[in-house]
Coordinates of C-alpha atoms and ligand atoms in Angstrom, one line a residue:
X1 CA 0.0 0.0 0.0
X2 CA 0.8 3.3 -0.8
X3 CA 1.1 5.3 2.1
X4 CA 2.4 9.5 2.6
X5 CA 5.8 10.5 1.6
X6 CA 6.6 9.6 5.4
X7 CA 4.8 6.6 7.9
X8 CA 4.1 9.0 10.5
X9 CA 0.2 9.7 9.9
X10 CA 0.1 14.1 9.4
X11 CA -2.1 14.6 12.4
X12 CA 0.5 13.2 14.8
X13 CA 3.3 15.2 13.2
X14 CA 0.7 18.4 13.4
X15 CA 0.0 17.2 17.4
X16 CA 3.9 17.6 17.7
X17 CA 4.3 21.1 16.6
X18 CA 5.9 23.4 19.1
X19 CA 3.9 26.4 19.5
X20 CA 5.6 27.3 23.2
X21 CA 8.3 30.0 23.4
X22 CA 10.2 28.3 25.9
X23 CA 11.8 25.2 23.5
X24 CA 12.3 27.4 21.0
X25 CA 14.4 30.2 23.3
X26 CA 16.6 27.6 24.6
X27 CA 16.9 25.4 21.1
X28 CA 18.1 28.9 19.5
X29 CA 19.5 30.8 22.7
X30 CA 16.8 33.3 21.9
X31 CA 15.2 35.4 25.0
X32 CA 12.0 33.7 26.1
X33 CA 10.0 36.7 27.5
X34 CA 10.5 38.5 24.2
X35 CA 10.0 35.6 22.5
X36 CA 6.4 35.1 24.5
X37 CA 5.4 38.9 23.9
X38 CA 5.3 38.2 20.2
X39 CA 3.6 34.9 20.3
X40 CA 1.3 36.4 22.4
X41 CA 0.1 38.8 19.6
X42 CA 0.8 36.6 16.9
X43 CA 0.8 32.5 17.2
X44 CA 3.7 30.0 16.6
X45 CA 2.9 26.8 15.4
X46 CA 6.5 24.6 13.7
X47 CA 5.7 21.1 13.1
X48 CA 8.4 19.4 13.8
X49 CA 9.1 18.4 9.9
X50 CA 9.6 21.9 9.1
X51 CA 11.5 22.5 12.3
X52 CA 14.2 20.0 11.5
X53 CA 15.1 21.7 7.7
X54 CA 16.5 24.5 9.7
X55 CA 20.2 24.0 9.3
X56 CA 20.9 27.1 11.2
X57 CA 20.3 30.4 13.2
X58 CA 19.2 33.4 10.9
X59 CA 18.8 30.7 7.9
X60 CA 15.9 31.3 5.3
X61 CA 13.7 28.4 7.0
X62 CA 14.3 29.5 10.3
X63 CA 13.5 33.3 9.0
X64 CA 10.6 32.3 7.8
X65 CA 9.5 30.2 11.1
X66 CA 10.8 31.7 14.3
X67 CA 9.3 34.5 15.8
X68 CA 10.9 38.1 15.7
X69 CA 10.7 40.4 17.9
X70 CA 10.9 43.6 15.1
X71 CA 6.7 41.9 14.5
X72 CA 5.8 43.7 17.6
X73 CA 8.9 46.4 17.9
X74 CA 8.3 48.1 13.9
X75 CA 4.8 49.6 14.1
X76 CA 4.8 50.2 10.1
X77 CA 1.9 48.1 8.1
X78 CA -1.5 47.7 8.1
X79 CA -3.7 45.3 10.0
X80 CA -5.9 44.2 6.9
X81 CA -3.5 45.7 4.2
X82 CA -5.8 44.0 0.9
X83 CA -8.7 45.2 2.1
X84 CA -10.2 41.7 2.6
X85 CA -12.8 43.0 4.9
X86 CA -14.3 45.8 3.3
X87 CA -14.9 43.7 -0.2
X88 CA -16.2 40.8 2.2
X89 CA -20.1 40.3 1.5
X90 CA -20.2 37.7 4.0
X91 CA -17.7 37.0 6.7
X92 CA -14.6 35.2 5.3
X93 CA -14.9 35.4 1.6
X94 CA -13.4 38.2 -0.4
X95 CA -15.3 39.5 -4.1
X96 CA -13.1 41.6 -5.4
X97 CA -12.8 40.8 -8.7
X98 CA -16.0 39.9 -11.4
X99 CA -15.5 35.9 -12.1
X100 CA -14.4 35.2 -8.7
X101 CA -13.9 34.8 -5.0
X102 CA -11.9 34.4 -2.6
X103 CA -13.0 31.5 -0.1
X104 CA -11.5 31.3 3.6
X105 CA -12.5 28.0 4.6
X106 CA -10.1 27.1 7.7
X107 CA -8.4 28.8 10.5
X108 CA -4.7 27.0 10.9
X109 CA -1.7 26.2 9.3
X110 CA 0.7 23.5 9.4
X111 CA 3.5 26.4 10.3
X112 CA 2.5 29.8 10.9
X113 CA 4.7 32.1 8.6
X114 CA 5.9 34.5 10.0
X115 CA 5.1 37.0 7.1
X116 CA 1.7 35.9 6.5
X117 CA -0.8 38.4 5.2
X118 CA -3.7 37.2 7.4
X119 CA -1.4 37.0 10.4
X120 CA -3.6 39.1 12.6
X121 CA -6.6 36.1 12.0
X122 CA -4.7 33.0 11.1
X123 CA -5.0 30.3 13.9
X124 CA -7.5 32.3 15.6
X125 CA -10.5 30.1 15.7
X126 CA -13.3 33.0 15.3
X127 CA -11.4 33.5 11.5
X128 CA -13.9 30.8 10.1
X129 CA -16.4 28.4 11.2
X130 CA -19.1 26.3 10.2
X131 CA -22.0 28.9 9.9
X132 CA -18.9 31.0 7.9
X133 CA -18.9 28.1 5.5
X134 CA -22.7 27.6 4.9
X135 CA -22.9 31.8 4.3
X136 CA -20.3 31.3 1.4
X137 CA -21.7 28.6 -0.2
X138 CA -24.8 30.5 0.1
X139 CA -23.4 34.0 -1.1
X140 CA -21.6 31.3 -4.2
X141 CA -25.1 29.9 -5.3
X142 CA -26.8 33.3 -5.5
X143 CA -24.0 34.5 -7.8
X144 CA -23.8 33.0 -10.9
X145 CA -21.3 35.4 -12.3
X146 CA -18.5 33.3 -10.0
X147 CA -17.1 30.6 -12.0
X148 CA -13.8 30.3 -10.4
X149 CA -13.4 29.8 -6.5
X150 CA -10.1 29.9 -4.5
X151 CA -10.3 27.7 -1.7
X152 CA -7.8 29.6 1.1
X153 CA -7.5 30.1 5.0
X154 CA -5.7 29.4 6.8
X155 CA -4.9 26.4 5.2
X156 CA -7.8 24.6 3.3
X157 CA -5.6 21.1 3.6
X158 CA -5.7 20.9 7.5
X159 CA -9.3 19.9 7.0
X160 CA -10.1 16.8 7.4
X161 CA -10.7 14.7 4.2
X162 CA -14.3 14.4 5.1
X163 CA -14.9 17.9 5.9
X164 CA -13.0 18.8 2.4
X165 CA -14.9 16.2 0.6
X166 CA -17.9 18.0 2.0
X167 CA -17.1 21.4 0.8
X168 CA -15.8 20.5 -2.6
X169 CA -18.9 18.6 -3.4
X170 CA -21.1 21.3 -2.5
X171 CA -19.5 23.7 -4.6
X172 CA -19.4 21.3 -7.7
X173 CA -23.1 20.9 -7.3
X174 CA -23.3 24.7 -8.1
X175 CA -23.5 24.6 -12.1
X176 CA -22.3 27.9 -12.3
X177 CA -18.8 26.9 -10.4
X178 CA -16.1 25.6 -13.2
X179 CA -13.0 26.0 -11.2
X180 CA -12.5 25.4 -8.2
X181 CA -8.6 26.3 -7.0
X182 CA -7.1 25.4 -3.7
X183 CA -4.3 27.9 -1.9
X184 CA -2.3 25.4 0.1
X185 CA 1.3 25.5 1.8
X186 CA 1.3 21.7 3.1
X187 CA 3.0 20.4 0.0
X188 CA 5.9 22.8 1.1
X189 CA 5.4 22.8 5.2
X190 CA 3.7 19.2 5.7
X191 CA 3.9 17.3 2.6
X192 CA 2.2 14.4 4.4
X193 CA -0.3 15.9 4.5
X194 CA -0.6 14.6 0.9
X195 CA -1.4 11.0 1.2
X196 CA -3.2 8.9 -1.8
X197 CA -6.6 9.5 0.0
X198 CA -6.5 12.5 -0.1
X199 CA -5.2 12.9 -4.3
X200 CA -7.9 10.1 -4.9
X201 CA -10.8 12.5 -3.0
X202 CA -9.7 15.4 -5.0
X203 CA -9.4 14.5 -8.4
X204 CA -12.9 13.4 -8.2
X205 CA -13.2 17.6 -8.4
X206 CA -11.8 18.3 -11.6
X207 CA -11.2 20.6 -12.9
X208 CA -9.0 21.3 -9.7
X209 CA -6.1 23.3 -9.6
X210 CA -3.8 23.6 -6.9
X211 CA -1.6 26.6 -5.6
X212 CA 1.3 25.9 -3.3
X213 CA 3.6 27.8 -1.6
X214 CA 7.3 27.3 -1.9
X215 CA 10.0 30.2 -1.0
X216 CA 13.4 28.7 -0.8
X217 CA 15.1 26.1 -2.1
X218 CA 15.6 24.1 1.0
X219 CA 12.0 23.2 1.1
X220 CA 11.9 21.2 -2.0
X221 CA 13.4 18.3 0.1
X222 CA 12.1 14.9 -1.8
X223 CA 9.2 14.5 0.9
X224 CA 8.0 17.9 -0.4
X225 CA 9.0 17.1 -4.3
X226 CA 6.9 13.2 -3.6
X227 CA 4.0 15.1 -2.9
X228 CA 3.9 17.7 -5.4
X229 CA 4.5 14.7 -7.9
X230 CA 1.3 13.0 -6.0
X231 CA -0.9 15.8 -6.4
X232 CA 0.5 16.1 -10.3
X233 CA -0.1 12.2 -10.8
X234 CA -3.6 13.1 -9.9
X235 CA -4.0 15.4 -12.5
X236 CA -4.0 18.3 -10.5
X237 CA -2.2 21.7 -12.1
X238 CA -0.1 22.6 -9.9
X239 CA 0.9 26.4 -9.6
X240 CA 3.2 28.3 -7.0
X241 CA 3.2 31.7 -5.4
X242 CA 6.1 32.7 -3.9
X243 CA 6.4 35.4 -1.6
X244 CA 9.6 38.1 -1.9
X245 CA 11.1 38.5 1.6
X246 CA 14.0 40.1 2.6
X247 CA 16.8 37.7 4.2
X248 CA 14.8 34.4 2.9
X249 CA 14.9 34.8 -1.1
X250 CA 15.9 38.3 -2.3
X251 CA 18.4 37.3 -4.7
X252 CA 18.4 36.4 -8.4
X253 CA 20.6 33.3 -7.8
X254 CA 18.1 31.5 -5.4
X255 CA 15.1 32.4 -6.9
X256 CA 16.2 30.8 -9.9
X257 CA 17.0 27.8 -8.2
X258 CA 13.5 27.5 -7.0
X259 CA 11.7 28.1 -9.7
X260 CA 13.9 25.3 -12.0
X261 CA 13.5 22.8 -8.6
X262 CA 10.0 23.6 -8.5
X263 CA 9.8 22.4 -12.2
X264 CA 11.0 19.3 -11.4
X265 CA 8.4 18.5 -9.4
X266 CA 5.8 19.6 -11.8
X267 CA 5.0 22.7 -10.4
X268 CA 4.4 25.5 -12.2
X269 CA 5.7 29.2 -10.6
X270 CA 2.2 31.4 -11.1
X271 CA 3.1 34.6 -8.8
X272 CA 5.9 36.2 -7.3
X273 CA 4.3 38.7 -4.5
X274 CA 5.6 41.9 -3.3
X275 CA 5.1 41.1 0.3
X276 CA 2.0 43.0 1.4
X277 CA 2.0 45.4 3.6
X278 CA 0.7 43.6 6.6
X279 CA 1.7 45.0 10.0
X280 CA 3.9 43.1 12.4
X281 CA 6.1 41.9 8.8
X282 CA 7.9 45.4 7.9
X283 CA 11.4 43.3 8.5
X284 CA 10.8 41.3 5.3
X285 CA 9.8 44.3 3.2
X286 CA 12.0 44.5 0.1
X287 CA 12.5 47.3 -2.5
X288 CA 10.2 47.2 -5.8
X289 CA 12.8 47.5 -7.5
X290 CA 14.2 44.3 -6.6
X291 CA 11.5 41.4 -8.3
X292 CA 11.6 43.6 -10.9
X293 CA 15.5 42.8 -10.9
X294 CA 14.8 39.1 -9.9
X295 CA 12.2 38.9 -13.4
X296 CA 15.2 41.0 -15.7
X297 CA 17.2 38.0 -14.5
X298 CA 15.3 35.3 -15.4
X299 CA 13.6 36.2 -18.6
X300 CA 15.2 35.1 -21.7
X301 CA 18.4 33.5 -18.9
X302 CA 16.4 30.5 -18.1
X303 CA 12.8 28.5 -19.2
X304 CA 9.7 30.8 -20.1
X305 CA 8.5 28.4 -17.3
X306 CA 10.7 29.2 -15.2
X307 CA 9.2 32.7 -15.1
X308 CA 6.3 34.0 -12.4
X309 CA 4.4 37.2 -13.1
X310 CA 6.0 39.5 -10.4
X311 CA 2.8 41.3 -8.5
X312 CA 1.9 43.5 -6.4
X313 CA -1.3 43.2 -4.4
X314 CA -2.9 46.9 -4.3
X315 CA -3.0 48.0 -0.5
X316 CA -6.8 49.0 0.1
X317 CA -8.5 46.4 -2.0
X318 CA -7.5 47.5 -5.6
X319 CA -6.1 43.9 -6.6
X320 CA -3.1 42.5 -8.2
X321 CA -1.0 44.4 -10.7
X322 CA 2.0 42.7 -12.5
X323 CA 5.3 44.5 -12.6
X324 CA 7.6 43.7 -15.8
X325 CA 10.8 45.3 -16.4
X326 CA 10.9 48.2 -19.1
X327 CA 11.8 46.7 -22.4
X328 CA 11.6 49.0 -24.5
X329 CA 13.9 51.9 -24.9
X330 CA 11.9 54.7 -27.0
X331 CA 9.8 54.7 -29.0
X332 CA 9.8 56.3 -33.0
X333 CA 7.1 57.1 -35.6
X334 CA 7.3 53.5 -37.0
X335 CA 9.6 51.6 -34.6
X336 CA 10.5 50.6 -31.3
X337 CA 13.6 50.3 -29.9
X338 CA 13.9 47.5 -27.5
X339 CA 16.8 45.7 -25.3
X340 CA 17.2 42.2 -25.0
X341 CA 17.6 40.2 -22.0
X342 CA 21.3 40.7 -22.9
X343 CA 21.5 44.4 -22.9
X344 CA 21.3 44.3 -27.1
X345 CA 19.3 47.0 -28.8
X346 CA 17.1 46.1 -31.6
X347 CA 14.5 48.1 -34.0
X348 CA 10.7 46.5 -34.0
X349 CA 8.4 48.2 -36.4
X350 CA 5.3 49.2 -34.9
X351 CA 3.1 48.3 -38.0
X352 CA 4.9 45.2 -39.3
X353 CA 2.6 45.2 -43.2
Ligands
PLP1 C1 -5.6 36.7 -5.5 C2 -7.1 36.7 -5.5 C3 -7.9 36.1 -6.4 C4 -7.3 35.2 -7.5 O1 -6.6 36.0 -8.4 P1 -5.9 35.4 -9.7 O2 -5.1 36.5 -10.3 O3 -7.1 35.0 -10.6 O4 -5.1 34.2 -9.3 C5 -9.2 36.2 -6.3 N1 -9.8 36.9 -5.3 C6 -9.0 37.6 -4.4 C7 -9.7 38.4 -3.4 C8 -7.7 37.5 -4.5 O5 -6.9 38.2 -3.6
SF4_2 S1 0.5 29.0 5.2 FE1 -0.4 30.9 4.2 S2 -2.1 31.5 5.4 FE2 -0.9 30.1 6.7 S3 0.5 31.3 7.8 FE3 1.6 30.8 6.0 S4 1.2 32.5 4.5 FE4 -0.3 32.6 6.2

């Protein structure tokens, strides 16, 4: 029998995570009552599988991982920086944008990033619940404009299979639903998560696409790369939005190790995001200019696959906008002139017959 990438079932390995200060001070030599003054305002929660790819102190895992005490020291940010809440017609699901929504259908994480977004609701259990769930479904069958619907939380794979199973099938009873996408970080943060049941419950869904979440290199270890292979054997496109943080990935070099890794395991990289501007995660905060430098160096340098659209998510609800770099050099009465990815200049006419 085919079991998960590892024999430990996922819930025990989930039952192990720390989410204390005190292991964690004394593990890393870190102080425990600053330590405890963060996770106070914003929870912990390490399984130990992702604990244990932390090679050292300060290392992009551990970064992303271990709380900082700059999340309660640097003020800068806002609480709900996408406006989530204000486009929210019913608790816990975002409209923003005409075809679809944005559904919020669990409370917790396998790890609690340190960056998230939603950090201010994540493992908080008022974020969704059961009568949260009926009202989307609801708000989804009145609104037969929505054809696409992005499963999120929290994390939409620390359901249970049952309570998934439940959900999906509800929304594929609404005619008007084609896709249904899931936003999930367990193929990256508790890839045993990803057992057979589960592939064989959700290919019974498709069309099903799947976004993960992979920001470094050292998370692609072969559990991680088995179950992104899983969910792929399945038949589930698999897409990945990476997140731009400062001391985890801001360079050209590793980025474009993850995205060629992450094509080795059959997933494709969909988004690069500015970080947003959530508060308590001003230390990860990187210059624009720098995706836009990360993109100049992988177009045309490596795969067309290889190659995420670099975004920014609009602070105050206005939605994503992709960033390119500037191509093109000026522009004449019949002609552009252009640069290539190696700094060449060429002549395109503007009217070609
Ligand atoms: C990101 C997001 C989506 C999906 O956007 P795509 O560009 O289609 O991937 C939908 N709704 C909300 C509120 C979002 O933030
Ligand atoms: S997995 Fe996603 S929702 Fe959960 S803490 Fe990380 S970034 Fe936030």
């Amino acid at each position: 029998m085919n079991s998960g990438p590892a024999d430990s079932p996922w819930e025990e390995i989930l039952a192990e995570s720390v989410t204390g200060a005190g292991m964690i001070a004394e593990l890393f030599g870190l102080d425990a009552d600053e330590l405890k003054s963060v996770t106070e305002r914003y929870p912990m929660r390490i399984n130990p599988y992702y604990l244990g790819l932390i090679r050292r102190k300060h290392d992009p895992i551990y970064r992303q991982c271990i709380p900082d005490i700059r999340e309660i020291r640097l003020d800068d940010g806002l609480d709900d920086p996408l406006a989530e809440e204000a486009f929210s017609p019913v608790p816990g699901l975002t409209h923003r944008y005409p075809d679809r929504v944005l559904f919020l259908v669990s409370a917790s994480c396998a790890m609690y990033c340190r960056f998230c977004n939603r950090k201010r609701k994540v493992g908080r259990p008022s974020m969704v619940n059961d009568a949260t769930i009926e009202a989307g479904l609801a708000y989804i069958r009145r609104h037969e404009e929505i054809r696409d619907v992005l499963l999120s939380g929290g994390d939409p794979l620390l359901l249970s299979d049952e309570r998934l199973g439940e959900i999906l099938s509800a929304l594929r009873a609404i005619s008007h639903v084609e896709i249904i996408r899931i936003g999930s970080r367990v193929p990256c943060t508790l890839p045993h998560r990803i057992t057979q049941r589960l592939t064989d419950l959700l290919k019974q869904f498709h069309p099903l696409y799947l976004n993960t979440h992979f920001n470094h290199p050292d998370e692609l270890t072969p559990e991680a790369g088995a179950a992104c292979v899983r969910l792929a054997d399945a038949g589930i496109p698999l897409g990945c939005q990476t997140v731009l943080l400062r001391g985890v990935n801001d360079d050209p070099g590793t980025m474009r190790e993850l995205m060629q890794k992450l094509l080795m395991v059959r997933v494709r990289p969909y988004y690069l995001f500015q970080a947003d501007l959530a508060r308590g995660t001003a230390h990860f905060w990187t210059p624009l200019e720098k995706g836009i430098e990360i993109i100049r160096e992988l177009q045309g340098h490596t795969s067309g696959l290889c190659l995420p659209h670099f975004a920014i998510d609009l602070p105050g609800g206005g939605g994503k906008i992709p960033f390119l770099p500037q191509y093109v050099e000026s522009r004449g009465s019949n002609s552009l002139e252009v640069k290539n990815f190696r700094g060449q200049t060429f002549r395109y006419p503007l009217s070609p017959f």
